[in-house]
Coordinates of C-alpha atoms in Angstrom, one line a residue:
M10 CA 0.0 0.0 0.0
D11 CA 2.8 2.4 0.8
R12 CA 4.4 1.6 -2.5
Y13 CA 1.3 2.7 -4.3
F14 CA 1.2 6.1 -2.6
K15 CA 4.9 6.6 -3.1
M16 CA 4.4 6.0 -6.9
E17 CA 1.5 8.5 -6.9
R18 CA 3.7 11.1 -5.2
A19 CA 6.5 10.4 -7.7
R20 CA 4.1 11.0 -10.6
E21 CA 2.9 14.2 -9.1
E22 CA 6.5 15.3 -8.5
I23 CA 7.4 14.6 -12.2
Q24 CA 4.5 16.8 -13.3
R25 CA 5.7 19.6 -11.0
L26 CA 9.3 19.3 -12.2
N27 CA 8.2 19.4 -15.8
I28 CA 6.5 22.7 -15.1
E29 CA 9.4 24.0 -13.2
I30 CA 11.9 23.0 -15.9
K31 CA 10.0 25.0 -18.5
R32 CA 9.8 28.0 -16.1
V33 CA 13.6 27.9 -15.5
V34 CA 14.4 27.7 -19.2
T35 CA 12.0 30.6 -19.9
H36 CA 13.5 32.6 -17.1
M37 CA 17.0 32.0 -18.3
R38 CA 16.1 33.1 -21.8
D39 CA 14.1 36.2 -20.7
E40 CA 16.7 37.4 -18.1
E41 CA 19.5 37.1 -20.6
A42 CA 17.6 38.9 -23.3
F43 CA 16.4 41.6 -21.0
L44 CA 19.8 42.4 -19.6
L45 CA 21.3 42.4 -23.1
R46 CA 18.7 44.8 -24.3
K47 CA 19.2 47.1 -21.4
E48 CA 22.9 47.0 -21.9
R49 CA 22.5 48.0 -25.5
E50 CA 20.0 50.8 -24.6
V51 CA 22.3 52.3 -21.9
A52 CA 25.5 52.0 -24.1
C53 CA 24.4 54.9 -26.2
T54 CA 24.2 57.3 -23.3
N55 CA 26.3 56.0 -20.5
K56 CA 29.2 53.6 -21.3
A57 CA 30.1 53.1 -17.6
L58 CA 26.6 52.0 -16.7
A59 CA 26.5 49.8 -19.7
Y60 CA 29.7 48.1 -18.6
Q61 CA 28.2 47.5 -15.1
V62 CA 25.1 46.0 -16.7
Y63 CA 27.4 43.8 -18.8
L64 CA 29.2 42.6 -15.7
Y65 CA 25.9 41.9 -13.9
R66 CA 24.6 40.0 -17.0
E67 CA 27.8 38.0 -17.2
E68 CA 27.6 37.2 -13.5
R69 CA 23.9 36.2 -13.7
T70 CA 24.2 34.1 -16.8
Q71 CA 27.6 32.4 -16.2
F72 CA 26.1 29.0 -15.5
Y73 CA 23.3 29.2 -18.1
D74 CA 25.3 27.2 -20.6
A75 CA 25.9 24.4 -18.1
H76 CA 22.2 24.4 -17.2
R77 CA 21.2 24.3 -20.9
R78 CA 23.5 21.4 -21.5
R79 CA 22.0 19.5 -18.6
F80 CA 18.4 20.2 -19.8
K81 CA 19.4 19.0 -23.3
Q82 CA 20.8 15.9 -21.8
L83 CA 17.7 15.4 -19.8
A84 CA 15.5 16.0 -22.8
S85 CA 17.3 13.4 -24.8
N86 CA 16.3 10.7 -22.3
A87 CA 13.5 8.7 -23.6
K88 CA 11.7 8.7 -20.3
F89 CA 11.6 12.5 -20.1
S90 CA 8.0 13.7 -20.4
G91 CA 8.5 17.5 -20.1
S92 CA 9.6 20.2 -22.5
I93 CA 12.7 22.3 -22.6
I94 CA 11.2 24.8 -25.1
P95 CA 11.0 28.2 -23.4
G96 CA 7.5 29.4 -22.7
V97 CA 5.9 32.7 -23.7
P98 CA 7.1 35.8 -21.7
I99 CA 4.5 37.7 -19.7
D100 CA 5.6 40.9 -21.4
N101 CA 7.0 40.6 -24.9
T102 CA 8.4 44.2 -24.7
L103 CA 11.0 43.0 -22.1
V104 CA 12.6 40.6 -24.5
S105 CA 11.7 42.1 -27.9
G106 CA 14.4 43.5 -30.2
V107 CA 17.0 41.1 -28.9
D108 CA 18.4 38.4 -31.2
A109 CA 17.5 35.5 -29.0
D110 CA 19.5 32.4 -29.1
Q111 CA 17.5 30.9 -32.0
E112 CA 20.1 28.3 -32.9
E113 CA 19.9 26.9 -29.4
L114 CA 16.1 27.0 -29.4
H115 CA 16.1 25.1 -32.7
Q116 CA 18.5 22.5 -31.2
M117 CA 16.3 22.1 -28.2
V118 CA 13.2 21.7 -30.4
G119 CA 15.2 19.3 -32.6
I120 CA 16.1 17.1 -29.7
E121 CA 12.5 16.9 -28.5
E122 CA 11.2 16.3 -32.0
Q123 CA 13.8 13.5 -32.5
R124 CA 12.8 12.0 -29.2
K125 CA 9.1 12.1 -30.1
E126 CA 9.7 10.6 -33.5
E127 CA 11.7 7.8 -32.0
E128 CA 8.8 7.1 -29.6
E129 CA 6.3 7.2 -32.4
E130 CA 8.5 4.8 -34.4
E131 CA 8.7 2.5 -31.4
E132 CA 4.9 2.6 -31.0
E133 CA 4.4 1.9 -34.7
E134 CA 6.8 -1.0 -34.5
E135 CA 5.0 -2.4 -31.5
D136 CA 1.7 -2.0 -33.3
R137 CA 3.0 -3.8 -36.4
E138 CA 4.3 -6.6 -34.2
A139 CA 1.0 -6.9 -32.4
E140 CA -0.9 -7.0 -35.7
E141 CA 1.5 -9.6 -37.1
E142 CA 0.9 -11.7 -33.9
E143 CA -2.8 -11.3 -34.3
E144 CA -2.6 -12.3 -38.0
E145 CA -0.5 -15.3 -37.1
A146 CA -3.0 -16.3 -34.4
E147 CA -5.9 -15.9 -36.8
D148 CA -4.1 -17.7 -39.6
G149 CA -3.0 -20.4 -37.2
G150 CA -6.6 -20.9 -36.1
V151 CA -7.7 -21.0 -39.7
G152 CA -4.9 -23.4 -40.6
L153 CA -5.8 -25.7 -37.8
L154 CA -9.4 -25.5 -38.7
A155 CA -8.5 -26.3 -42.4
E156 CA -6.3 -29.3 -41.3
A157 CA -9.1 -30.6 -39.0
L158 CA -11.6 -30.2 -41.8
E159 CA -9.3 -32.0 -44.3
A160 CA -8.7 -34.8 -41.8
F161 CA -12.4 -35.2 -41.2
T162 CA -13.1 -35.2 -44.9
V163 CA -10.4 -37.8 -45.6
A164 CA -11.7 -39.9 -42.7
A165 CA -15.3 -39.6 -43.9
H166 CA -14.4 -41.0 -47.4

């Protein structure tokens, strides 16, 4: 009985983590884009302040690449049920005008699409195997019936 409830809590935790992962990925993208945009805006009027924003951005985002690599590694796992595609920002003006890391986003999407395609292929293969087994079972039954009928006909003559 305890095992059942532990499994239920684990499923709930997986759902919460899937949501949290998407939030973290979105936050990383939005924060980096926002700070880069502000750095560019301030650079026109105050180079010293722009440099401070740059230092702050570098400090805040120094581990983002490591996190992204980990999330990509996690997404490549066949048992991963979440998404590492960033969500929609609450306010698009905060991140608009910044060349977001589109290449990275496409790579993330590519990993997820590849994983989903592999899952679909596995499901199709399982379906094909199940159909073949059913056909063999049906054919086997027909074959046995035909043999019995033939034996009966031969015995009757």
